[in-house]
Short mmCIF file of C-alpha atoms in Angstrom, two decimals:
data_model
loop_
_atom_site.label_atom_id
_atom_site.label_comp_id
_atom_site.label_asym_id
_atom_site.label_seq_id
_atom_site.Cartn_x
_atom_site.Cartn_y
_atom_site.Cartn_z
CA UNK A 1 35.91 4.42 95.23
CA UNK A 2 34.91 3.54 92.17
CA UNK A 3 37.41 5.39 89.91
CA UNK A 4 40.10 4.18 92.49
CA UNK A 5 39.49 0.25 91.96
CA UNK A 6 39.56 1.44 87.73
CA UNK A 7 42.78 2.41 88.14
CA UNK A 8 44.21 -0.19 90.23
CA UNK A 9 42.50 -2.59 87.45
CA UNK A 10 44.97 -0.87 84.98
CA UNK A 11 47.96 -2.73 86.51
CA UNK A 12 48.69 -6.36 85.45
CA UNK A 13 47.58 -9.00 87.90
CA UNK A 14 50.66 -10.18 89.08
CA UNK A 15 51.61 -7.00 90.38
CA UNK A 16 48.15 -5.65 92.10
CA UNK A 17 48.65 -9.40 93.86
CA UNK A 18 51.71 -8.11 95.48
CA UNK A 19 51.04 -4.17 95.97
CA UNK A 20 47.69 -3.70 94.92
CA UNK A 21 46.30 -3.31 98.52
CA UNK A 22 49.02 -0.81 99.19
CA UNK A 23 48.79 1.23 96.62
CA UNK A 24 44.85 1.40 97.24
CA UNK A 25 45.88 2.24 100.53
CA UNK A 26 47.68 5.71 99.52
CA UNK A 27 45.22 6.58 96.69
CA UNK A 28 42.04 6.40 99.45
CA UNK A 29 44.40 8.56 101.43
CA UNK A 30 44.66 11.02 98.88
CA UNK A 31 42.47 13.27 96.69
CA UNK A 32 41.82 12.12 92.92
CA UNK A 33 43.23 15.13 90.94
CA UNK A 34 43.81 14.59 87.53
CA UNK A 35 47.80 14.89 87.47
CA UNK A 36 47.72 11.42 90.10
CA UNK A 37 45.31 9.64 87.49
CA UNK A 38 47.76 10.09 84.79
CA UNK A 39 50.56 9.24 87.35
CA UNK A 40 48.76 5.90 88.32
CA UNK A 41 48.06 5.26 84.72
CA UNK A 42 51.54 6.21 83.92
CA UNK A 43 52.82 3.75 86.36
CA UNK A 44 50.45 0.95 84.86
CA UNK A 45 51.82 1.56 81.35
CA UNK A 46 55.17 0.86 83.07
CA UNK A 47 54.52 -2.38 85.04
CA UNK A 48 52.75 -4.13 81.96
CA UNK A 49 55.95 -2.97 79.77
CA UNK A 50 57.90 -4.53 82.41
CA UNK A 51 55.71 -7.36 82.98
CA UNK A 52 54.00 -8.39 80.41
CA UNK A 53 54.80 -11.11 77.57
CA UNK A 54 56.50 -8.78 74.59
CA UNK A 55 54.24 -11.01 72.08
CA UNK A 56 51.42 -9.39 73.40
CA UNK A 57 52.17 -6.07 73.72
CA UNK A 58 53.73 -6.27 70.16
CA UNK A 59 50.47 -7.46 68.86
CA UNK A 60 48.18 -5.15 70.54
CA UNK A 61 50.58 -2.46 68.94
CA UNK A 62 50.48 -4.07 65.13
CA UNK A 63 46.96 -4.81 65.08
CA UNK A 64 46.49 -1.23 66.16
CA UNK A 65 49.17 -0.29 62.88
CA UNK A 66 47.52 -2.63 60.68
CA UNK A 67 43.86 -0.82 61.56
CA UNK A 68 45.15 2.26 61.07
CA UNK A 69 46.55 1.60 57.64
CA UNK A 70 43.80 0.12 56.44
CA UNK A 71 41.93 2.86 57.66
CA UNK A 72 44.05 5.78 55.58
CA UNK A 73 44.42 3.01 52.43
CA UNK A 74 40.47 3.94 52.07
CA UNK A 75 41.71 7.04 50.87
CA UNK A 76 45.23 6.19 50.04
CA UNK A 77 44.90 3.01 48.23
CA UNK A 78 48.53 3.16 46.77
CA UNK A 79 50.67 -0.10 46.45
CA UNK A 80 53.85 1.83 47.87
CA UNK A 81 51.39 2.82 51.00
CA UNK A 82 50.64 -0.66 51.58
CA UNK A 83 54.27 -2.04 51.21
CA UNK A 84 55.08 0.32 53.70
CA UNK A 85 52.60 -0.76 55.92
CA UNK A 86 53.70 -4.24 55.69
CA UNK A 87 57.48 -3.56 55.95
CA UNK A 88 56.70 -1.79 59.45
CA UNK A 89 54.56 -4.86 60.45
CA UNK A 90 57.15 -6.87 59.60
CA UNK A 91 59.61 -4.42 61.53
CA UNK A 92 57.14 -5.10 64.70
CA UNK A 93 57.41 -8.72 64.21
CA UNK A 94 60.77 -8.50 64.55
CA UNK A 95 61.18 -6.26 67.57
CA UNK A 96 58.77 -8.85 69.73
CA UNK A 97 61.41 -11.45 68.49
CA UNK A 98 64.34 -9.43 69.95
CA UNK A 99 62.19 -8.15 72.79
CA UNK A 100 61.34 -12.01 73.54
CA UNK A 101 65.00 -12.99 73.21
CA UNK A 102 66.17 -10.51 75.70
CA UNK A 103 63.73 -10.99 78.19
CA UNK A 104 63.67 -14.80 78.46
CA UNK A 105 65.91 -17.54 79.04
CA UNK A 106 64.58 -19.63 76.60
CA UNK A 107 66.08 -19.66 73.14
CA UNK A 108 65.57 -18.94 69.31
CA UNK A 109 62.28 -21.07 68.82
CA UNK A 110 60.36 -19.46 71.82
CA UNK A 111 61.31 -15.88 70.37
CA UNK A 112 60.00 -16.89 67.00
CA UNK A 113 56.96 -18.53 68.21
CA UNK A 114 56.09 -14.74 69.62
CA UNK A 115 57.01 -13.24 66.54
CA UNK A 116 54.09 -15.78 64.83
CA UNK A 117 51.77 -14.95 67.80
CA UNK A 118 52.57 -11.36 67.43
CA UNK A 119 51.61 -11.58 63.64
CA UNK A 120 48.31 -13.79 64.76
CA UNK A 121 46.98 -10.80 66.80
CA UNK A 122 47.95 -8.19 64.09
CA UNK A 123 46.08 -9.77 61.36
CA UNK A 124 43.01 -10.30 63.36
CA UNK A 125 42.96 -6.66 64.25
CA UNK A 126 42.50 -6.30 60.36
CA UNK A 127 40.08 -9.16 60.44
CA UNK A 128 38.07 -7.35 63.30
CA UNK A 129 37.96 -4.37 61.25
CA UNK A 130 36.81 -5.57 58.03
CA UNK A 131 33.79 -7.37 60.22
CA UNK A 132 32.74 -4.31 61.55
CA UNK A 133 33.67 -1.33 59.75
CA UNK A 134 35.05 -1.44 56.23
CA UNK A 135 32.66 -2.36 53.38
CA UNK A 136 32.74 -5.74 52.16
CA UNK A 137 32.80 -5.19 48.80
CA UNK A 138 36.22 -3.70 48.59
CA UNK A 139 36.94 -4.81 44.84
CA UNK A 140 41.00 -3.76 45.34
CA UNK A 141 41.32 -5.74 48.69
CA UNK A 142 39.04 -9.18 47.86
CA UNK A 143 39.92 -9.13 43.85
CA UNK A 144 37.22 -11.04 43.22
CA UNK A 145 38.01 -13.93 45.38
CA UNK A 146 35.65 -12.86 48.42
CA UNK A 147 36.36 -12.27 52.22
CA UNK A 148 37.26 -15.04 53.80
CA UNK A 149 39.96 -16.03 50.78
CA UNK A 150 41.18 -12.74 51.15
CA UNK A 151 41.36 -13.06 55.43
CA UNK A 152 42.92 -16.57 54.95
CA UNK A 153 45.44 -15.47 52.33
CA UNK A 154 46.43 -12.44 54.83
CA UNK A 155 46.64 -14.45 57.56
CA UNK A 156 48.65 -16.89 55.61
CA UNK A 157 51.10 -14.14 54.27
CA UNK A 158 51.52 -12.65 57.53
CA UNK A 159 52.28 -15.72 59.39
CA UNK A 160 55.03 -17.12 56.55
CA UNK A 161 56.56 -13.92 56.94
CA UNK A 162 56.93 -13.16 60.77
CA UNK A 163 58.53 -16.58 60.89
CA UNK A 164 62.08 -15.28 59.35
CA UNK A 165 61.90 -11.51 60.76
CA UNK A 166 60.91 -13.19 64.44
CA UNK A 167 64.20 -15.64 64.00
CA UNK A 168 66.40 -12.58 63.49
CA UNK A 169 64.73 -10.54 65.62
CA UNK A 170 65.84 -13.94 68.21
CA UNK A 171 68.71 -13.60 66.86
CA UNK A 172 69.03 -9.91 67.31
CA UNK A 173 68.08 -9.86 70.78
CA UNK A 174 70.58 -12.92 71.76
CA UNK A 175 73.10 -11.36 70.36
CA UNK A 176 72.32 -7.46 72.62
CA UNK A 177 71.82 -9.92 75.64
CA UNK A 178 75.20 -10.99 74.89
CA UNK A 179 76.81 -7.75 74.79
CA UNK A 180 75.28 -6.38 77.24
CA UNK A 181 76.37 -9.61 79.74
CA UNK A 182 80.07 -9.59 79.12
CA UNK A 183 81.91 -7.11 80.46
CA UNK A 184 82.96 -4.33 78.06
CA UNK A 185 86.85 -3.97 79.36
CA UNK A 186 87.14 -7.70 78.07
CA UNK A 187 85.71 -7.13 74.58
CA UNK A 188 87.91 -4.11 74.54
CA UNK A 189 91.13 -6.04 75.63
CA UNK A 190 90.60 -9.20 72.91
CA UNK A 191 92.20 -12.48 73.40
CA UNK B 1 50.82 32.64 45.30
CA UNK B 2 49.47 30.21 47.81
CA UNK B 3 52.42 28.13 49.65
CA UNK B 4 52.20 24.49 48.03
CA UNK B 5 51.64 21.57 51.11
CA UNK B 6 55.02 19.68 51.12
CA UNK B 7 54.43 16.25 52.44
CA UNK B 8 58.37 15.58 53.12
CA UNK B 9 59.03 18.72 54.55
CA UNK B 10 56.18 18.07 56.74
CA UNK B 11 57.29 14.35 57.98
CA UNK B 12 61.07 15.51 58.20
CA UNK B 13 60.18 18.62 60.50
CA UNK B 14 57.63 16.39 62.97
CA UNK B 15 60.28 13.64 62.83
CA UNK B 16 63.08 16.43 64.12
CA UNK B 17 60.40 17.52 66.47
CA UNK B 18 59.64 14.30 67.76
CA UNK B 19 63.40 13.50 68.03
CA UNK B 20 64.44 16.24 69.60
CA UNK B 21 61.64 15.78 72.90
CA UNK B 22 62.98 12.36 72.45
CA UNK B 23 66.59 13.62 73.17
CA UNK B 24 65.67 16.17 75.91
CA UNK B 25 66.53 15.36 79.62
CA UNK B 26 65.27 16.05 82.52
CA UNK B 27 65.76 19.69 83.49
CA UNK B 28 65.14 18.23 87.58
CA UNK B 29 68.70 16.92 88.36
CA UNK B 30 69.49 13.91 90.43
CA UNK B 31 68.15 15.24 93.61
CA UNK B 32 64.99 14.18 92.21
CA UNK B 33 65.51 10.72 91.43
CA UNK B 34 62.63 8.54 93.08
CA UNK B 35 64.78 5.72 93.79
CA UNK B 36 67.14 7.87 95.71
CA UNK B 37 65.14 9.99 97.65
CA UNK B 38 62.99 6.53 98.64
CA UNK B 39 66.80 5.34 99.76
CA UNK B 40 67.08 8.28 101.27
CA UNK B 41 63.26 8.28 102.93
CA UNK B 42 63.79 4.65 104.20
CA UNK B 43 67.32 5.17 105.49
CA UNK B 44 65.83 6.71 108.32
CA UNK B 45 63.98 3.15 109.34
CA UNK B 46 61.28 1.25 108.01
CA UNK B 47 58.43 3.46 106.00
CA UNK B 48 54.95 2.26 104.42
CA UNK B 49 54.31 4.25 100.99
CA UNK B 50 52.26 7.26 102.31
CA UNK B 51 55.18 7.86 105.03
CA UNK B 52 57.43 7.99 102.33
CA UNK B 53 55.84 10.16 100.57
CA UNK B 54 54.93 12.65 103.40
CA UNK B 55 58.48 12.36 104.32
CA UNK B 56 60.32 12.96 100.85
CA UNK B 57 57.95 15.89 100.14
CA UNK B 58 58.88 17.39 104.12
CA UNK B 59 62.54 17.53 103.32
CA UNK B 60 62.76 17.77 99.18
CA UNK B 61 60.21 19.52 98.42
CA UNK B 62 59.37 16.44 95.72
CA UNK B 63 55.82 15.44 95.65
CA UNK B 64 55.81 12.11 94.40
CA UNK B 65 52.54 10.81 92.80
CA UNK B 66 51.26 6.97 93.92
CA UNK B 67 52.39 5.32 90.27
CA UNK B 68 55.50 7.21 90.23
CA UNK B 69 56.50 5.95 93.75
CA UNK B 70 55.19 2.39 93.50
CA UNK B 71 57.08 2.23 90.13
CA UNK B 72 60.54 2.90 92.34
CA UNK B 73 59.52 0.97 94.99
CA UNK B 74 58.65 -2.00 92.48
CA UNK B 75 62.33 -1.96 90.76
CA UNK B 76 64.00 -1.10 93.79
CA UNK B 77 62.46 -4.20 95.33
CA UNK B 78 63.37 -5.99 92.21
CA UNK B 79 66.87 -4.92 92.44
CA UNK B 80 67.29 -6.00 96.20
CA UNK B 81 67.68 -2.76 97.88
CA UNK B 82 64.68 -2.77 99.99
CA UNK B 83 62.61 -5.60 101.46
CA UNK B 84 59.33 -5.58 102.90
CA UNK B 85 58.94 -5.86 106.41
CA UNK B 86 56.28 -8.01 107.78
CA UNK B 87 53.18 -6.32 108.77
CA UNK B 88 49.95 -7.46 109.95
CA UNK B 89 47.86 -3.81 108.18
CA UNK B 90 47.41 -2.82 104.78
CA UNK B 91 50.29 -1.01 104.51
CA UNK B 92 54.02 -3.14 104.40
CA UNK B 93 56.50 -1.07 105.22
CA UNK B 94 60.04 -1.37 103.47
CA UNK B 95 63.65 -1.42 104.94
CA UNK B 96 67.06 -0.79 103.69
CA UNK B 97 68.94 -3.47 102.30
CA UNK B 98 72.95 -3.98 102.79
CA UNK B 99 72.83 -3.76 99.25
CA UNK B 100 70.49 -0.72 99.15
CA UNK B 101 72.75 1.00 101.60
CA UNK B 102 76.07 0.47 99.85
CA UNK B 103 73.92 1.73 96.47
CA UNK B 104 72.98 4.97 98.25
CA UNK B 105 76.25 5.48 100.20
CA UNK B 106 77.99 5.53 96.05
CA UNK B 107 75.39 7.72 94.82
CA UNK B 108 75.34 10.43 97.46
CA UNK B 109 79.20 10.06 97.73
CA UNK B 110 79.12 10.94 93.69
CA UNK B 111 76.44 13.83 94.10
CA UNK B 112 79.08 15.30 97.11
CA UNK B 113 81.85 15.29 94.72
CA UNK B 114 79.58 17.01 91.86
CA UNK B 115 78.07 19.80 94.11
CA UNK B 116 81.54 20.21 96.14
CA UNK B 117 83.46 20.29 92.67
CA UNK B 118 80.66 22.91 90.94
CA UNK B 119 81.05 25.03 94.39
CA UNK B 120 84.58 25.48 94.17
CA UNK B 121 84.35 26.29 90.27
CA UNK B 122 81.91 29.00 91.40
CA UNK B 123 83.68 30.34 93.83
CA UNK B 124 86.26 31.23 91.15
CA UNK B 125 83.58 33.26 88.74
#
């Protein structure tokens, strides 16, 4: 019973509200075998990709990049490895802008505000694992200035920058919602 | 000589890999589909989920798993072509929709076409 009400906590909220009992009701009917675990969690993966806010999925996803990175640069401490980890950060950023302007009505500035909040959640995924892992003394990373002008100056840099790549990532999605609305025999005919 | 590591080679040949499973599509066919064989499962009359299910695997052979059919249910729902029928127990049974009935009526009109069309191509070999 236990395992059961795990996986129904793996769907968002909104949805267990509205099928949760139901689906409880088929899984007591039938025997936990490991391919309907991955099926349930399969199906939870879905509903909070379908559900979900894209600024918070994004993040979850670029904080998990950032830790990563920052993980290998221990080993790998090479200027182009970092400006690649920052361009694909950056490429995330953008995404939840587009992903945000797709998926809600509401224009430019929300889709940009994700992109910031998406950026937020990144950079304290990097903040979390400089608390708890990493050693603090990281002369290449601090440069002398210690941690928290180094977390401030990240944070600073990382916000600044997801502001422009979240507005055309707005801009981005806008424009696929646009394309996607009007029908394609009119674009093909012209004026 | 010992083969040098090549980091490129490496990254290009995952990156085909990963494209390529990427690319692939289902080797099942459209007589698969959740959504349609729920259609087809609820064209018969109202069904809860574990009817459904007991149903579609009687007469396709398809065992669906709980997420995978509460996925179709949830978009199918979404897309108006079943409704929930009130029900005082745990399980809410779901009926056909106009909508949902037109929707299945074009798909399993296209599917006729394929199979009859494949049939008579066979017939020729």
């Amino acid at each position: 019973m236990k395992v059961r009400n795990l996986l129904l906590r793996a769907y968002p909220r909104s949805w267990r509200e509205e099928y949760g009992e139901e689906l409880a009701g088929v899984l007591a009917r039938r025997g936990l075998t490991f391919a309907v675990v991955a099926d349930v969690l399969g199906g939870a993966a879905r509903q909070h990709l379908d559900r979900d806010e894209p600024w918070k999925i994004c993040g979850v996803g670029l904080a998990l990049w950032f830790m990563m990175a920052r993980l290998v640069a221990v080993f790998f401490p090479y200027r182009t490895f970092f400006l690649w980890c920052w361009f694909c950060g950056l490429l995330i950023t953008l995404a939840s802008g587009a992903w945000t302007a797709t998926r809600s009505k509401s224009g430019t500035l929300r889709s940009t505000v994700a992109s910031a909040k998406t950026a937020l959640i990144g950079q304290a995924g990097v903040v979390v694992l400089y608390l708890l892992v990493l050693p603090r003394e990281n002369a290449y990373s601090f440069q002398g200035h210690g941690i928290y002008y180094w977390f401030l100056k990240t944070l600073a840099l990382g916000l600044a920058l997801s502001v422009p790549f979240g507005f055309a990532g707005a801009l981005l999605g806008r424009l696929f919602t646009r394309l996607r609305k009007e029908p394609r025999a009119a674009c093909l005919s012209g004026p | 000589m010992a083969e040098t590591w090549d980091a490129r080679r490496f990254c290009i040949e995952l990156w085909y890999i990963v494209i390529r499973s990427m690319a692939r599509k289902s080797t099942a066919g459209p007589a698969t589909d959740p959504e349609l064989l729920i259609l087809s499962s609820v064209a018969g009359g109202p069904k809860h989920g574990y009817a459904m299910m007991q149903e579609i695997a009687a007469f396709s052979g398809v065992e669906l798993g709980p997420g995978t059919l509460y996925t179709a249910i949830t978009r199918l729902v979404e897309e108006g072509w079943i409704e929930p029928v009130e029900a005082s127990g745990r399980q809410r049974p779901y009926r056909l929709t106009p909508g949902g009935l037109d929707y299945l009526r074009g798909q399993l009109e296209r599917m006729r076409q394929l199979a009859s069309f494949g049939l008579r191509r066979l017939r020729t070999v």
